[in-house]
Short mmCIF file of C-alpha atoms and ligand atoms in Angstrom, two decimals:
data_model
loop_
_atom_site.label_atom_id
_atom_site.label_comp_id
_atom_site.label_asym_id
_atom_site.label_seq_id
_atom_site.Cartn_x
_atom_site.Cartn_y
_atom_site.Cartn_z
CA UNK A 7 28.00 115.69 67.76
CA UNK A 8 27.72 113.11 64.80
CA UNK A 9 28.46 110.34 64.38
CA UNK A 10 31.26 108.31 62.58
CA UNK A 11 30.97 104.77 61.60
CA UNK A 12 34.30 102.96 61.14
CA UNK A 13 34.68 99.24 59.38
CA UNK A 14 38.23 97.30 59.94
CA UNK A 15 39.22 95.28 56.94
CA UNK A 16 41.98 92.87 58.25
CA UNK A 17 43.44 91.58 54.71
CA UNK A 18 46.37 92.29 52.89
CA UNK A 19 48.28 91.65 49.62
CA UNK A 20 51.37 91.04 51.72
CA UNK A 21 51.98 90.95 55.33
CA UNK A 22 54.28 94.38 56.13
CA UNK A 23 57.18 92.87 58.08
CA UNK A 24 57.15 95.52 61.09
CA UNK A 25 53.43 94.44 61.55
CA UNK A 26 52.12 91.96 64.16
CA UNK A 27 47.70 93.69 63.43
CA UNK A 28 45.67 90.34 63.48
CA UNK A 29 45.96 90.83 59.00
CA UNK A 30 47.03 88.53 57.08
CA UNK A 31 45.92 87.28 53.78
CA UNK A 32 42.66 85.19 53.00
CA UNK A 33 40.74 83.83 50.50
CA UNK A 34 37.57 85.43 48.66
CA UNK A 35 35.51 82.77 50.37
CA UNK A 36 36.93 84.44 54.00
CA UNK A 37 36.23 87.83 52.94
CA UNK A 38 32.80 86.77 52.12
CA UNK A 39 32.17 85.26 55.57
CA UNK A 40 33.75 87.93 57.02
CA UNK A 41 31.73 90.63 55.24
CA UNK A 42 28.39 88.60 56.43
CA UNK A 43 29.32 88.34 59.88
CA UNK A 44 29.82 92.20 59.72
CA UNK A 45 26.59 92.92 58.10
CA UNK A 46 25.11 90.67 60.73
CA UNK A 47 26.92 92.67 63.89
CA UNK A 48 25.60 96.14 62.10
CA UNK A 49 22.03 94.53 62.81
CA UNK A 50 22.62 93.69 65.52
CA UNK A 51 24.30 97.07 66.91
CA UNK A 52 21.17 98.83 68.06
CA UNK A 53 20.24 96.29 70.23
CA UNK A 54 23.03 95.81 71.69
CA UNK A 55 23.87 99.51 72.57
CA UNK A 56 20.48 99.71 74.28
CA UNK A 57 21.06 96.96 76.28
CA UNK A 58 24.43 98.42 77.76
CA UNK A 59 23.12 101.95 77.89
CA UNK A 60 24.74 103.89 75.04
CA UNK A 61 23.22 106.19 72.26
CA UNK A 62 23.62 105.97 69.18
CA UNK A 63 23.17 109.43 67.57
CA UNK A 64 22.37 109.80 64.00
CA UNK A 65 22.59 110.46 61.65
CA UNK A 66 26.18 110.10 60.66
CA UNK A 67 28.20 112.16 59.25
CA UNK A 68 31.61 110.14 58.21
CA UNK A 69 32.57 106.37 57.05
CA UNK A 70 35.76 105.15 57.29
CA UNK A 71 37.25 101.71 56.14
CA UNK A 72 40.34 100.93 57.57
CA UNK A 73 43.02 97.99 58.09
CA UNK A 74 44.20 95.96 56.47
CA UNK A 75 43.51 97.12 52.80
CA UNK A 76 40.01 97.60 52.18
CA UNK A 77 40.94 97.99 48.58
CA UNK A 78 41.45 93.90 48.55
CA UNK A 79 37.32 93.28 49.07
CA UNK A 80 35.99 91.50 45.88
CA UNK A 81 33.97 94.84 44.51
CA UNK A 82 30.69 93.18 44.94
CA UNK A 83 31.47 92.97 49.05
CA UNK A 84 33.14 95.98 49.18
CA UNK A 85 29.41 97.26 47.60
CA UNK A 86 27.69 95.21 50.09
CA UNK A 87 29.01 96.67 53.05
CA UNK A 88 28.84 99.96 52.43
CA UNK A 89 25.39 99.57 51.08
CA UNK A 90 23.93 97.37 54.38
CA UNK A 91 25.76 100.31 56.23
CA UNK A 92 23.94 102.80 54.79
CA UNK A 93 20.68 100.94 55.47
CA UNK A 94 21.33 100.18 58.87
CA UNK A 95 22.59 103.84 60.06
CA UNK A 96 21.49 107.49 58.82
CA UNK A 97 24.21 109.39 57.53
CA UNK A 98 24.17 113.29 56.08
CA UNK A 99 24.26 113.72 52.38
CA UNK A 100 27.62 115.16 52.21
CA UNK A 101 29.36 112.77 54.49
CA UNK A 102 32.90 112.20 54.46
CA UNK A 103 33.60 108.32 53.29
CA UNK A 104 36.75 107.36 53.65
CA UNK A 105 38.70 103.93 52.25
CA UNK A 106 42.15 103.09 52.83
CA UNK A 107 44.13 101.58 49.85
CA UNK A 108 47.11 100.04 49.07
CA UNK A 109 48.63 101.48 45.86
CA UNK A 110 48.49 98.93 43.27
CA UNK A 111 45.21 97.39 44.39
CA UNK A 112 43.03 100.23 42.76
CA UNK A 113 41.21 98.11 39.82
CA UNK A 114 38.81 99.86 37.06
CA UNK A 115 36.35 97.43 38.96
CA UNK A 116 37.18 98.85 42.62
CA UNK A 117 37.30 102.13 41.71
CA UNK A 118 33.94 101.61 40.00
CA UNK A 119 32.48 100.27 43.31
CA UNK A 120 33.65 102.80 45.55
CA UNK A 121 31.92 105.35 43.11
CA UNK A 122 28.81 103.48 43.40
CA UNK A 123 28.66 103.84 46.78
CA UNK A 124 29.56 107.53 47.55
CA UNK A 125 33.14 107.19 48.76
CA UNK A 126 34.74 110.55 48.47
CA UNK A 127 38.17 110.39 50.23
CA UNK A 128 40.89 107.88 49.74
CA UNK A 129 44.11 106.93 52.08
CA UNK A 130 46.97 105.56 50.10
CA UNK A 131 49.49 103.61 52.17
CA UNK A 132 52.33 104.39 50.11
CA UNK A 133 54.82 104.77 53.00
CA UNK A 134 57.50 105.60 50.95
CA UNK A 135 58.58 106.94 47.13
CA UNK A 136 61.42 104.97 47.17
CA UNK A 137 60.64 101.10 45.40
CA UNK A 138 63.81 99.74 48.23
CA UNK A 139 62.93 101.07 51.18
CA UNK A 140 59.20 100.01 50.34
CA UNK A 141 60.13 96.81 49.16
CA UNK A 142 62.86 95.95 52.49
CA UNK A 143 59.50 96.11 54.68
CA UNK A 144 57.62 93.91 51.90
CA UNK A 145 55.39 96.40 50.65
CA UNK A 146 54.33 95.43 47.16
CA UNK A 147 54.09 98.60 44.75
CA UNK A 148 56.26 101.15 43.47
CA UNK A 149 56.64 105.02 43.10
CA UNK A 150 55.09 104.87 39.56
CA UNK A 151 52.38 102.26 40.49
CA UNK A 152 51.71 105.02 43.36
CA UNK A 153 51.21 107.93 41.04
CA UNK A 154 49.47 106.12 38.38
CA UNK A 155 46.55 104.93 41.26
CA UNK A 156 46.65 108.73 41.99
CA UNK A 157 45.94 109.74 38.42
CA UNK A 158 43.22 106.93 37.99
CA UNK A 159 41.43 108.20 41.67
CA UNK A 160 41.49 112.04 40.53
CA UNK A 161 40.34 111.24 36.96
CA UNK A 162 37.23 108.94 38.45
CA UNK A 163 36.44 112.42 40.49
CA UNK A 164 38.28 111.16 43.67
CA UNK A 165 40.60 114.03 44.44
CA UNK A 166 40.65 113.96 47.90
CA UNK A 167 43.29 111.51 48.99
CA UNK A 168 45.42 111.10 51.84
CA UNK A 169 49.06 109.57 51.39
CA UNK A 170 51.18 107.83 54.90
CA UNK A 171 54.34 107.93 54.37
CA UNK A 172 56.78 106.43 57.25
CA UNK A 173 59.94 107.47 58.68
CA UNK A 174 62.19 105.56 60.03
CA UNK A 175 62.10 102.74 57.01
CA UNK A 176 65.52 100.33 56.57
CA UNK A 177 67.49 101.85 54.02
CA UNK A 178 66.26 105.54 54.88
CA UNK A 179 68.50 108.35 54.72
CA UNK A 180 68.29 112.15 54.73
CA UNK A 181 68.23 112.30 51.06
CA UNK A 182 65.58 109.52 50.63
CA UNK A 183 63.50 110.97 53.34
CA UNK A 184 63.90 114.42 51.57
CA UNK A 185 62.66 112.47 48.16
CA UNK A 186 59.83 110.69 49.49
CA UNK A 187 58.46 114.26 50.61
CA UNK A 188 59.49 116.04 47.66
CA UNK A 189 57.32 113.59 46.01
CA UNK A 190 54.30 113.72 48.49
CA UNK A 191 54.04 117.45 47.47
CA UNK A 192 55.04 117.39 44.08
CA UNK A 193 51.66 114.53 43.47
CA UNK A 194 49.60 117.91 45.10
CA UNK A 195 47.56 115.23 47.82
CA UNK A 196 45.31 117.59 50.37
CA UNK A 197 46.49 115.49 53.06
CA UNK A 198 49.55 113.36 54.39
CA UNK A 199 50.13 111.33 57.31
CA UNK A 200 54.11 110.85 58.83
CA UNK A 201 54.77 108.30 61.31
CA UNK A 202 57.91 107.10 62.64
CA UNK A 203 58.07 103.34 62.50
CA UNK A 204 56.86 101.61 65.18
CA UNK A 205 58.22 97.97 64.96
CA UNK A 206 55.78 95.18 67.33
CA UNK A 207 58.23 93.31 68.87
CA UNK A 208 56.50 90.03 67.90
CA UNK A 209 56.66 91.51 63.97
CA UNK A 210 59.63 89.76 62.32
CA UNK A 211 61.52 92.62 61.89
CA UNK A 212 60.74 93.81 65.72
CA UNK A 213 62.58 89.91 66.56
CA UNK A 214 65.28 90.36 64.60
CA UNK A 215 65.77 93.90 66.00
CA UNK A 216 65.89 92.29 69.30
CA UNK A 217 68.17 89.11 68.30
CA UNK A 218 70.28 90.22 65.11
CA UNK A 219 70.19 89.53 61.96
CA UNK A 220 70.06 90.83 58.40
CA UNK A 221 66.75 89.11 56.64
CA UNK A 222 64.53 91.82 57.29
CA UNK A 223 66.87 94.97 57.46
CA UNK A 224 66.90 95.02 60.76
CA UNK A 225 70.36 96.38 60.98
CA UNK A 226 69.68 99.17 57.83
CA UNK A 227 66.90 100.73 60.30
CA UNK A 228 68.01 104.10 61.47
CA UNK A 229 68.53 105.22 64.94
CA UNK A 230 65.76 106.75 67.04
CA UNK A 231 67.57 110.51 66.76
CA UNK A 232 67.94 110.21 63.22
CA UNK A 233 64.05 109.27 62.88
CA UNK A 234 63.04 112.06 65.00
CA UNK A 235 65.22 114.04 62.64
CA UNK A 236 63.29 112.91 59.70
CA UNK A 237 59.97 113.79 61.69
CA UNK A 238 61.23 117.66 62.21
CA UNK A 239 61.94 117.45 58.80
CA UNK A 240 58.70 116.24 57.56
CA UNK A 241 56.95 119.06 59.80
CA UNK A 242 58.77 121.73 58.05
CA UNK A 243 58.69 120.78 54.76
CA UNK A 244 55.12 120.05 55.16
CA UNK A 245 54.37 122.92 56.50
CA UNK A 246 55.63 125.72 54.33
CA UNK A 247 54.14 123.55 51.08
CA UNK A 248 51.17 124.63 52.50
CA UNK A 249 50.30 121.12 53.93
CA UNK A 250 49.47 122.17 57.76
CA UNK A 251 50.21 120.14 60.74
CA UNK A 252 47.22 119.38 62.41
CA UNK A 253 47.71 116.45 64.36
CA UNK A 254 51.03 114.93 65.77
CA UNK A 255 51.06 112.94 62.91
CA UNK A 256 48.60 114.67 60.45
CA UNK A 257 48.98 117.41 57.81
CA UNK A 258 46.19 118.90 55.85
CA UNK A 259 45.61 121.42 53.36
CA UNK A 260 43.13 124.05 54.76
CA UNK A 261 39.62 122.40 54.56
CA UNK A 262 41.11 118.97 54.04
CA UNK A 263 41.44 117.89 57.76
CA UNK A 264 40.26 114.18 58.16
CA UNK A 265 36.49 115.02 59.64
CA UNK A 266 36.23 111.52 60.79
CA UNK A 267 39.75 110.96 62.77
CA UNK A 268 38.87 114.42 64.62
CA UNK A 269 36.42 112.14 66.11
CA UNK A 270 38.68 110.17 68.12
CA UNK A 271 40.79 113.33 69.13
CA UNK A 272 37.67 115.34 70.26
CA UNK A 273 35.55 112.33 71.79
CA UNK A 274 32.82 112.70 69.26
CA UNK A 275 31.24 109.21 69.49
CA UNK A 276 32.03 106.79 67.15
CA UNK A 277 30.97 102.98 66.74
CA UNK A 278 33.16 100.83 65.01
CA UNK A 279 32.71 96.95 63.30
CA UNK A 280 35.19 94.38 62.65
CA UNK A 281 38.25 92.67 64.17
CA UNK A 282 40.03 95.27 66.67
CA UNK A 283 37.27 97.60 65.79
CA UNK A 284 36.15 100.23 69.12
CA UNK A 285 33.38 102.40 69.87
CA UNK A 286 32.52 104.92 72.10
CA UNK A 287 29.09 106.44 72.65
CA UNK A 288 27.66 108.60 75.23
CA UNK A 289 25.83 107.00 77.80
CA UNK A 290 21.90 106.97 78.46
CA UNK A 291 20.61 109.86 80.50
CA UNK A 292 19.34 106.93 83.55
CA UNK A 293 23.38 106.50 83.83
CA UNK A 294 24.03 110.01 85.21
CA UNK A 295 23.43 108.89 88.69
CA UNK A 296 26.21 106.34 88.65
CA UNK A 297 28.66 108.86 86.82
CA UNK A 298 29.05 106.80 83.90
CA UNK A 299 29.99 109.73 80.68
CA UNK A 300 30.43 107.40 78.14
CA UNK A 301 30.21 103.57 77.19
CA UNK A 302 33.39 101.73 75.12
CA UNK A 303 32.82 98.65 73.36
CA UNK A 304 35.88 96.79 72.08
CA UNK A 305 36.37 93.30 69.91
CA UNK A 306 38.83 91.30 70.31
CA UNK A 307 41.81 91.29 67.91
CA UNK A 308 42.07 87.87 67.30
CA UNK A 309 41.08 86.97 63.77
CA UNK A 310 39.29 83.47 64.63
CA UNK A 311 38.16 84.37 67.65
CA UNK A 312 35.90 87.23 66.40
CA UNK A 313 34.42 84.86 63.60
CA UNK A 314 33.78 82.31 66.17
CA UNK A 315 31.66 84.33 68.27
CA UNK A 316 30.11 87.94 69.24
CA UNK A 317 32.82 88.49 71.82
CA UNK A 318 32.70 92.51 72.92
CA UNK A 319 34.13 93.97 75.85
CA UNK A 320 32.04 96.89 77.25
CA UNK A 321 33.45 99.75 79.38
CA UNK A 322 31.71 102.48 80.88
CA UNK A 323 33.75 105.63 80.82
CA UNK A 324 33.64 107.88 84.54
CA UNK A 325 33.22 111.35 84.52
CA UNK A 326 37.16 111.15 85.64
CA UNK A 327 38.56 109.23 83.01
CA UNK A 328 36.35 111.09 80.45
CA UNK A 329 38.36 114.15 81.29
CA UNK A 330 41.65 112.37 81.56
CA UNK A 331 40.60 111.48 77.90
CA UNK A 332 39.55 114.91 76.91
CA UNK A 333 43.65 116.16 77.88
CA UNK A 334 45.49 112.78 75.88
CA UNK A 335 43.50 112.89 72.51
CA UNK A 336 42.64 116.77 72.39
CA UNK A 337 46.79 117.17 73.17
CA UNK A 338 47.27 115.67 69.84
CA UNK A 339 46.00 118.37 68.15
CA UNK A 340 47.85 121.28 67.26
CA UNK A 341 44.73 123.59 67.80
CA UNK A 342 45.14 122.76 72.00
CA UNK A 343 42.53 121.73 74.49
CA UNK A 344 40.22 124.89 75.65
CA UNK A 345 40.93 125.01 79.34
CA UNK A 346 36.84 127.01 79.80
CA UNK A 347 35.80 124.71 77.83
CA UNK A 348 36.90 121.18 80.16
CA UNK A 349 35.93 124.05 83.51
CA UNK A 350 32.50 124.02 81.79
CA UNK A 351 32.41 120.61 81.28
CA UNK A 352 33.92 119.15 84.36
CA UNK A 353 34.30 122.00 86.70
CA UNK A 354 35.84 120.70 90.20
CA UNK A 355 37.39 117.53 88.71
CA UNK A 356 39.59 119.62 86.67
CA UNK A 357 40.70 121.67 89.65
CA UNK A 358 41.56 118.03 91.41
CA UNK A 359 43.53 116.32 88.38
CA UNK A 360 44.18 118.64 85.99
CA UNK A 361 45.30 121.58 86.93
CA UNK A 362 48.60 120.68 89.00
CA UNK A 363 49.92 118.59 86.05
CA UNK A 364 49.22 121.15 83.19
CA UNK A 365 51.67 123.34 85.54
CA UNK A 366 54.34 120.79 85.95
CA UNK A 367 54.33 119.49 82.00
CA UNK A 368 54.43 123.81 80.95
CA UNK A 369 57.15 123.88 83.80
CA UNK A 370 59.46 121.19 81.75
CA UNK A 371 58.91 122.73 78.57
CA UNK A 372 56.41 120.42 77.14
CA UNK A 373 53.42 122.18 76.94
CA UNK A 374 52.91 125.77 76.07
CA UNK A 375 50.01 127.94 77.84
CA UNK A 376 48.42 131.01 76.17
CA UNK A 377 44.98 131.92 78.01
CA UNK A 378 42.88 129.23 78.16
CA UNK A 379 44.63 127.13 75.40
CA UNK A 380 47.19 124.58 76.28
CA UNK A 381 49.19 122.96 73.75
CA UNK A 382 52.07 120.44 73.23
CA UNK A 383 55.43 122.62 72.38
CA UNK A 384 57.83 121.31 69.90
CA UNK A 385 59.88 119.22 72.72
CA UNK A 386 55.89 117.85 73.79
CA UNK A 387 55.29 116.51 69.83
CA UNK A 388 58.43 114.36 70.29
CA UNK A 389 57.77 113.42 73.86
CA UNK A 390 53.88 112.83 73.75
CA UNK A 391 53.41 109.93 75.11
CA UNK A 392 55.30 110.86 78.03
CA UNK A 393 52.99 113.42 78.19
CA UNK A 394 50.06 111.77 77.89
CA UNK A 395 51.01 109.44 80.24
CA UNK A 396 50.89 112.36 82.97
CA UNK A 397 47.27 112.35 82.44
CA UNK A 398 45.97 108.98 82.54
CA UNK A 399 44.82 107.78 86.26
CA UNK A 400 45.03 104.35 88.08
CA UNK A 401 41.48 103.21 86.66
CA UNK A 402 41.94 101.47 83.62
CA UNK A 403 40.31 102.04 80.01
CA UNK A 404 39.86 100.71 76.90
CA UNK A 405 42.76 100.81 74.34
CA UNK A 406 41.83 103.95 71.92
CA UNK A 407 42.48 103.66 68.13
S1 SF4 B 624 50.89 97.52 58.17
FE1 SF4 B 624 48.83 97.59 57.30
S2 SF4 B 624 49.07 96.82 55.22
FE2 SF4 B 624 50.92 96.20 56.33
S3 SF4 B 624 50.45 94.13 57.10
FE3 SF4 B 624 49.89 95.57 58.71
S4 SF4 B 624 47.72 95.97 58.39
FE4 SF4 B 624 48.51 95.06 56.48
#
């Protein structure tokens, strides 16, 4: 099982105004401390896994910068990172790097760095094609900005790119939803992620949801059926393009399935660096006595709080919740959870948790049994986190990303 190393990059051009993530936007002196204190936590990693009785398995096998925009780093931190990285953990030749961009950030210069150090896959967040609806949330670029930064990443020999797109955006209609795909498959992308918006209530446009009021859209956001809508829409346009759902919220062409998100869905172990950054990796053989599967280490979300000191939470993952785990992220995917495979893994536990609720959710019509494969039916994809919910126990975990 290898590894995948994850970085979270909490700037932005702009702060997105359904968005309460501890981003916001800093100086090029702030990047550069916050690019040394990362540097100085990869260091620092080994030790501190040992300590708490995880493994850290190399080599790796995928990178992936997230956020925030990545694409904001001054080039010559954006090369230090992924450079002390590579020095500080093995990874495979043909790894999968990953860096999220925002369209309109994607300089000669950046472009040139992310070249230099082996990053192969790119995740646009365009959100939407159409320059309102992108602009009503404060997102910065445009449709042609979009598919020039497309152009420019396939000419420099990055051609595998992933594009979000949301639905659920103020303004949104039918027909705009309809364009904004239309365009996603028309720019011939591998890979595209659909979300429905998810306002934070403590985002401005999640308070003026709550109280009224007109500044940020609130009242041009459509209704939860008509965003669901736009969701079954996605899944079938997607779908007979060619672009395959994978995920709830993933669709690949064959081959192009994000290597290092299937981490989080299969429990491959991952560590992760940064502000709101998580890791999970399995735990030392001298923990099998006290039933501990798997160790979690989480930081804190708070910007300042993370500069101002190494402040990780650390939670050891039972046997119980591992398999609780194994049902809510391998649900996600459209490929099912393997029924011999959790017997093999966690024989009579299964019998005492999972069984009786796999018959109740396939009773409601929310997941769909075949063999030993269980999956989420169409109803399930809408209702997942109800589902999910089914499976998670009293004991209380980590928050997964
Ligand atoms: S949604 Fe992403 S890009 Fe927008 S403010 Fe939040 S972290 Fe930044």
């Amino acid at each position: 099982m290898p590894l995948g190393l994850y970085i979270s990059i909490p700037f932005c051009r702009s702060k997105c105004t359904y968005c309460n993530f501890a981003s916001g936007v800093f100086s090029a002196a702030q990047m550069g401390q916050y690019v040394d204190r990362l540097v100085s936590d990869m260091r620092a990693m080994r030790g501190f896994a040992a300590e708490h009785g995880a493994e850290i398995l190399e080599p790796a096998d995928s990178i992936y910068l997230g956020g925030g925009t990545p694409s904001l780093l001054p080039p010559d931190q954006l090369k230090k990172l992924l450079f002390n990285l590579r020095q500080e953990f093995a990874l495979l030749p043909k790894a999968e790097v990953t860096v999220e961009c925002a369209p309109g950030t994607l300089t000669d210069a950046i472009i040139q760095a992310l070249l230099t150090r082996g990053v192969n896959r790119a995740s646009l967040g365009v959100q939407s094609f159409v320059d309102k609806e992108a602009a009503s949330v404060a997102r910065l670029h445009t449709r042609e900005k979009t598919l020039q930064d497309i152009e420019h990443l396939r000419r420099a020999g990055i051609s595998n790119i992933n594009v979000d797109l949301i639905a659920g955006l103020p303004h949104q209609t039918r027909e705009s939803w309809n364009y904004s795909l239309d365009e996603a498959i028309a720019t011939g992308v591998p890979h595209v992620s659909v979300y429905m918006l998810e306002v934070d209530e403590d985002s401005r446009l999640g308070r003026e949801l709550i109280a009224g009021g007109t500044r940020y859209h609130a009242h041009f956001v459509p209704d939860e059926d008509l965003t669901a809508e736009m969701y079954e829409t996605a899944w079938d346009r997607l779908n007979s393009a060619g672009i395959r759902q994978y995920e709830i919220s993933n669709f690949a062409r064959e081959g192009y399935e994000s290597r290092h998100n299937l981490k989080y869905w299969t429990r491959q172990p991952y560590l992760g660096f940064g502000v709101d950054a998580h890791s999970m990796l399995p735990a030392k053989a001298r923990f099998a006595e006290e039933d501990v599967e798997s160790v979690r280490f989480a930081t804190t979300d708070n910007y300042d709080r993370f500069l101002s000191a190494p402040d990780l939470t650390v939670a050891k993952v039972t046997s119980a919740q591992a398999l609780e785990e194994s049902f809510f992220l391998g649900l996600r995917l459209n490929r099912g959870v393997s029924l011999a495979v959790i017997r093999e893994r966690f024989g009579p536990l299964f019998h005492a948790h999972g069984s009786v609720i796999i018959d109740d959710l396939t009773a409601q019509g929310l997941l769909h049994r075949e063999g030993d494969i269980v999956r989420l039916t169409p109803r399930g994809r809408l209702l997942s986190n109800e589902v999910f919910e089914r499976f998670v126990g009293e004991e209380e975990s980590l928050p997964i990303r």
